[in-house]
Amino acid sequence: MNYTLHQLQIFSKVVELKSVTKASEELFLSQPAVSMQLKKFQDQFSIPLTEVVGRQLYVTDFGREIAEAAEKILAEVEAINYKTLSQQGKLAGKLKIAIVSTAKYAMPYFLSGFMEKHPGVDLLMDVTNKAEVIKSLENNEVDFAMVSVLPEHLSLNKIELMQNKLFLVSSTNFSLQNKRITKTIFEKHPIIYREKGSATRAAMEKFLSSLNVPDKKKIELKSNEALKQALIAGLGISIMPLIGLKNELKDNELQIIPFKNLPIKTNWNLIWLQSKKLSPVASEYLKYIQSEKEKIIKDTFSWYEAYN
């Protein structure tokens, strides 16, 4: 046997994703490079590790056993690397964070300085909808989560990061000149929603319910980027977080429609379980956020404060 750590990493990722293409994307490698290393790894075993049926890749029982062993080996190597850095007086380990999809426009700015200061820290950040974020927090799969609406069924600690503002938005081709905007706008134009489980959708539905807007024609999309493109194309109107609209507003592709009782204002919060025993990395990150958040907001989000 003469396999390498690199081959173990590739095989583990292929098993996890059940796809050479997806594994190559996550590992930032070309598909041929992943396929070649996978073949070299397979050649060291007389029993197949994977098989392809149709166009679907399947992991054999033997392959799953090898994958479990590979994970243990990689975890030990990772632990050795962290211990080495710790002996050198450097902070080392993993920082695991789950964030709602709209928070991806803000959270990286609250991380970049910390990651630059501590190169021995590995960041694992999952970007998904609110329901999945809360699930990962509840299952103790992450250190922190970033949300705008706090789950009431969990005992949490929190740090408020910055304000979250939701505005009524449309394409700039939607003429507002000499128009008095009333709730009939929601009856005349298709409403574009995020998917169920999204905090943005929940806030939007609550607002529309307060206006007694009938549930007419609507479009449902699973990402903010898809929703923005639909708005730019003129497919309808929507209520969206301002945080993700900086470039589209600047480039005059989207516009904010003034409407009574908008924007909806909440706060982005960094949250963690009260019962969570924070790792040295997580504890250090909390100190960083507490000391640097105001400077980060001032330096990065000054444009944001112009919209009220």
Coordinates of C-alpha atoms in Angstrom, one line a residue:
M1 CA 0.0 0.0 0.0
N2 CA 1.4 3.4 -1.0
Y3 CA -1.6 5.8 -0.9
T4 CA -1.2 9.4 0.0
L5 CA -3.1 11.8 2.3
H6 CA -4.2 13.6 -0.8
Q7 CA -5.8 10.5 -2.2
L8 CA -7.6 9.8 1.1
Q9 CA -9.0 13.3 1.1
I10 CA -10.2 13.0 -2.5
F11 CA -11.7 9.5 -1.8
S12 CA -13.5 10.8 1.3
K13 CA -15.0 13.8 -0.5
V14 CA -16.1 11.6 -3.4
V15 CA -17.8 9.2 -1.0
E16 CA -19.4 12.1 0.9
L17 CA -20.8 13.7 -2.3
K18 CA -21.2 10.5 -4.4
S19 CA -19.9 12.5 -7.4
V20 CA -16.5 13.1 -8.9
T21 CA -17.7 16.4 -10.4
K22 CA -19.0 17.8 -7.1
A23 CA -15.9 16.6 -5.3
S24 CA -13.7 18.4 -7.7
E25 CA -15.7 21.6 -7.3
E26 CA -15.4 21.5 -3.5
L27 CA -11.7 20.6 -3.5
F28 CA -11.0 23.3 -6.2
L29 CA -9.4 20.6 -8.5
S30 CA -10.1 19.7 -12.1
Q31 CA -12.4 16.7 -12.7
P32 CA -9.6 14.8 -14.5
A33 CA -7.2 15.3 -11.6
V34 CA -9.8 13.9 -9.1
S35 CA -10.5 11.0 -11.4
M36 CA -6.8 10.2 -11.8
Q37 CA -6.1 10.2 -8.1
L38 CA -9.3 8.1 -7.5
K39 CA -8.0 5.5 -10.0
K40 CA -4.5 5.4 -8.4
F41 CA -6.2 4.9 -5.0
Q42 CA -8.5 2.2 -6.3
D43 CA -5.5 0.4 -8.0
Q44 CA -4.1 -0.4 -4.6
F45 CA -7.1 -2.6 -3.7
S46 CA -8.3 -5.8 -5.4
I47 CA -11.9 -5.1 -4.4
P48 CA -13.9 -2.3 -6.0
L49 CA -14.4 0.8 -3.8
T50 CA -17.0 2.4 -6.1
E51 CA -19.2 1.4 -9.0
V52 CA -21.1 3.3 -11.7
V53 CA -24.6 2.2 -12.6
G54 CA -26.0 4.2 -15.4
R55 CA -24.5 7.6 -14.7
Q56 CA -24.8 7.4 -10.9
L57 CA -21.7 6.6 -8.7
Y58 CA -22.3 4.2 -5.8
V59 CA -19.9 3.3 -3.0
T60 CA -19.5 -0.4 -2.3
D61 CA -19.7 -1.9 1.2
F62 CA -15.9 -2.3 1.1
G63 CA -15.6 1.3 -0.1
R64 CA -17.6 2.5 2.9
E65 CA -15.3 0.6 5.3
I66 CA -12.2 2.2 3.6
A67 CA -13.9 5.7 3.8
E68 CA -14.5 5.3 7.5
A69 CA -10.9 4.4 8.0
A70 CA -9.8 7.3 5.8
E71 CA -11.9 9.7 7.9
K72 CA -10.2 8.5 11.1
I73 CA -6.7 8.9 9.6
L74 CA -7.5 12.4 8.3
A75 CA -8.9 13.4 11.7
E76 CA -5.7 12.3 13.4
V77 CA -3.5 14.2 10.9
E78 CA -5.7 17.3 11.5
A79 CA -5.3 16.9 15.2
I80 CA -1.5 16.6 14.9
N81 CA -1.5 19.8 12.8
Y82 CA -3.6 21.7 15.4
K83 CA -1.4 20.4 18.3
T84 CA 1.7 21.5 16.5
L85 CA 0.4 25.0 16.0
S86 CA -0.8 25.1 19.6
Q87 CA 2.7 24.2 20.9
Q88 CA 4.0 27.1 18.9
G89 CA 1.6 29.4 20.7
K90 CA -0.8 29.8 17.8
L91 CA -4.6 29.5 17.9
A92 CA -5.6 26.4 16.0
G93 CA -8.7 24.4 15.3
K94 CA -12.1 24.7 13.6
L95 CA -14.7 27.4 13.7
K96 CA -18.1 26.1 12.6
I97 CA -20.8 28.6 11.7
A98 CA -24.2 28.2 10.0
I99 CA -25.8 31.3 8.5
V100 CA -29.1 32.1 6.7
S101 CA -28.6 32.7 3.0
T102 CA -29.0 36.5 3.2
A103 CA -26.3 36.7 5.9
K104 CA -23.7 35.7 3.3
Y105 CA -23.6 39.3 2.3
A106 CA -22.5 40.4 5.8
M107 CA -20.9 37.5 7.8
P108 CA -17.7 37.2 5.7
Y109 CA -16.8 40.8 6.8
F110 CA -17.2 39.7 10.5
L111 CA -14.7 36.8 9.8
S112 CA -12.0 38.1 7.5
G113 CA -10.0 40.0 10.1
F114 CA -10.1 37.0 12.6
M115 CA -9.1 34.5 9.9
E116 CA -6.2 36.7 8.8
K117 CA -5.0 37.1 12.4
H118 CA -5.2 33.3 13.1
P119 CA -4.0 31.3 10.0
G120 CA -4.2 28.1 12.0
V121 CA -8.0 28.3 12.2
D122 CA -10.1 26.4 9.7
L123 CA -13.5 27.9 8.9
L124 CA -16.5 25.7 8.1
M125 CA -19.5 27.9 7.1
D126 CA -22.8 26.4 6.0
V127 CA -25.1 28.8 4.1
T128 CA -28.7 27.6 4.0
N129 CA -32.3 28.7 5.1
K130 CA -33.4 29.5 8.6
A131 CA -34.9 26.1 9.3
E132 CA -31.7 24.3 8.5
V133 CA -29.5 26.8 10.4
I134 CA -31.6 26.3 13.6
K135 CA -31.5 22.5 13.1
S136 CA -27.7 22.5 12.9
L137 CA -27.5 24.7 16.0
E138 CA -29.9 22.6 17.9
N139 CA -28.0 19.4 17.0
N140 CA -24.8 21.0 18.3
E141 CA -23.2 20.7 14.8
V142 CA -21.9 24.3 14.8
D143 CA -20.4 26.8 17.3
F144 CA -22.4 29.8 16.1
A145 CA -25.3 30.8 13.9
M146 CA -26.2 34.1 12.3
V147 CA -29.9 34.8 12.1
S148 CA -32.3 37.7 12.1
V149 CA -35.2 36.0 13.9
L150 CA -34.4 34.2 17.1
P151 CA -35.8 30.7 17.7
E152 CA -38.0 30.8 20.8
H153 CA -37.6 27.1 21.7
L154 CA -33.9 27.3 22.4
S155 CA -31.9 28.8 25.3
L156 CA -29.4 31.0 23.6
N157 CA -26.7 33.6 24.1
K158 CA -26.5 36.3 21.5
I159 CA -24.6 39.3 20.2
E160 CA -26.4 41.8 18.0
L161 CA -24.3 42.5 14.9
M162 CA -26.1 44.9 12.7
Q163 CA -29.6 46.0 11.6
N164 CA -31.5 44.0 9.0
K165 CA -33.8 46.0 6.7
L166 CA -36.4 44.6 4.3
F167 CA -37.7 46.8 1.5
L168 CA -40.2 46.5 -1.3
V169 CA -38.1 46.1 -4.5
S170 CA -38.7 46.0 -8.2
S171 CA -37.0 46.4 -11.5
T172 CA -36.2 50.0 -12.5
N173 CA -38.4 49.4 -15.6
F174 CA -41.3 49.5 -13.1
S175 CA -42.4 53.2 -13.4
L176 CA -43.2 55.0 -10.1
Q177 CA -43.7 58.4 -11.7
N178 CA -46.9 60.2 -10.5
K179 CA -48.1 57.0 -8.8
R180 CA -49.5 56.7 -5.4
I181 CA -48.4 53.3 -4.2
T182 CA -51.1 51.4 -2.3
K183 CA -51.6 47.8 -1.5
T184 CA -53.1 47.2 -4.9
I185 CA -49.6 46.9 -6.2
F186 CA -49.5 43.4 -4.6
E187 CA -52.7 42.5 -6.4
K188 CA -51.7 43.8 -9.8
H189 CA -48.2 42.3 -9.9
P190 CA -46.8 38.8 -9.3
I191 CA -45.2 38.5 -5.9
I192 CA -41.8 36.7 -5.8
Y193 CA -41.2 34.7 -2.6
R194 CA -38.2 32.9 -1.1
E195 CA -38.8 29.2 -0.3
K196 CA -40.7 28.0 2.8
G197 CA -38.4 27.9 5.8
S198 CA -36.8 31.2 4.9
A199 CA -36.9 34.0 7.5
T200 CA -37.3 36.5 4.7
R201 CA -40.4 34.7 3.4
A202 CA -41.9 34.5 6.9
A203 CA -41.4 38.3 7.4
M204 CA -42.9 39.0 4.0
E205 CA -46.0 36.8 4.5
K206 CA -46.6 38.4 7.9
F207 CA -46.4 41.9 6.4
L208 CA -48.7 41.0 3.5
S209 CA -51.2 39.3 5.9
S210 CA -51.4 42.6 7.9
L211 CA -52.5 44.3 4.6
N212 CA -55.1 41.6 3.9
V213 CA -53.5 41.0 0.5
P214 CA -55.1 38.0 -1.3
D215 CA -52.8 35.1 -2.1
K216 CA -52.8 35.6 -5.8
K217 CA -50.2 34.7 -8.5
K218 CA -46.8 34.1 -6.9
I219 CA -43.3 32.9 -7.8
E220 CA -41.2 30.9 -5.4
L221 CA -37.4 30.8 -5.7
K222 CA -34.8 29.2 -3.5
S223 CA -32.0 31.7 -3.5
N224 CA -31.6 35.5 -3.2
E225 CA -29.5 35.6 -6.4
A226 CA -32.2 33.9 -8.4
L227 CA -34.8 36.2 -6.9
K228 CA -32.7 39.3 -7.8
Q229 CA -32.4 38.1 -11.4
A230 CA -36.2 37.5 -11.5
L231 CA -36.8 41.1 -10.3
I232 CA -34.3 42.6 -12.8
A233 CA -36.1 40.7 -15.6
G234 CA -39.4 42.2 -14.5
L235 CA -41.1 39.0 -13.4
G236 CA -42.7 40.7 -10.4
I237 CA -42.0 42.5 -7.1
S238 CA -40.7 41.3 -3.7
I239 CA -39.7 42.3 -0.2
M240 CA -36.0 41.7 0.2
P241 CA -33.2 42.4 2.7
L242 CA -31.2 45.5 1.7
I243 CA -27.9 43.8 2.6
G244 CA -27.8 41.9 -0.7
L245 CA -28.8 44.7 -3.0
K246 CA -25.8 47.1 -2.9
N247 CA -24.6 46.4 -6.4
E248 CA -28.0 46.2 -8.1
L249 CA -29.1 49.5 -6.6
K250 CA -25.8 51.1 -7.5
D251 CA -26.0 49.9 -11.1
N252 CA -29.7 51.0 -11.3
E253 CA -30.9 47.5 -12.0
L254 CA -33.3 47.5 -9.0
Q255 CA -35.1 50.2 -7.1
I256 CA -36.7 50.5 -3.7
I257 CA -40.5 51.2 -3.8
P258 CA -41.5 53.5 -0.9
F259 CA -44.3 51.9 1.0
K260 CA -46.0 52.6 4.3
N261 CA -44.5 50.7 7.3
L262 CA -41.5 49.6 5.3
P263 CA -38.7 48.8 5.8
I264 CA -39.2 45.9 8.2
K265 CA -36.4 46.2 10.7
T266 CA -34.8 43.4 12.7
N267 CA -31.3 42.7 13.8
W268 CA -28.7 40.2 12.6
N269 CA -27.6 38.2 15.6
L270 CA -24.7 35.9 16.3
I271 CA -26.2 33.2 18.5
W272 CA -25.0 30.1 20.3
L273 CA -26.5 27.6 22.8
Q274 CA -26.3 28.6 26.4
S275 CA -25.2 25.0 27.2
K276 CA -22.5 25.0 24.6
K277 CA -18.9 24.6 25.9
L278 CA -17.0 26.8 23.5
S279 CA -13.7 25.7 22.1
P280 CA -10.7 28.0 22.5
V281 CA -11.2 29.0 18.8
A282 CA -14.9 29.8 19.4
S283 CA -14.1 31.7 22.6
E284 CA -11.4 33.8 20.9
Y285 CA -13.8 34.6 18.0
L286 CA -16.3 35.9 20.5
K287 CA -13.7 38.3 22.0
Y288 CA -12.9 39.4 18.5
I289 CA -16.5 40.2 17.6
Q290 CA -17.1 42.0 20.8
S291 CA -14.1 44.3 20.3
E292 CA -14.3 44.8 16.5
K293 CA -17.9 44.7 15.4
E294 CA -18.5 48.4 15.6
K295 CA -15.4 49.2 13.5
I296 CA -16.4 46.5 11.0
I297 CA -19.9 48.0 10.6
K298 CA -18.5 51.6 10.3
D299 CA -15.8 50.6 7.8
T300 CA -17.8 48.2 5.6
F301 CA -21.5 49.1 5.8
S302 CA -21.6 52.9 5.7
W303 CA -23.7 52.7 2.5
Y304 CA -26.3 50.7 4.4
E305 CA -27.1 53.5 6.8
A306 CA -28.3 55.8 4.0
Y307 CA -31.4 53.7 3.5
N308 CA -34.1 54.1 6.2

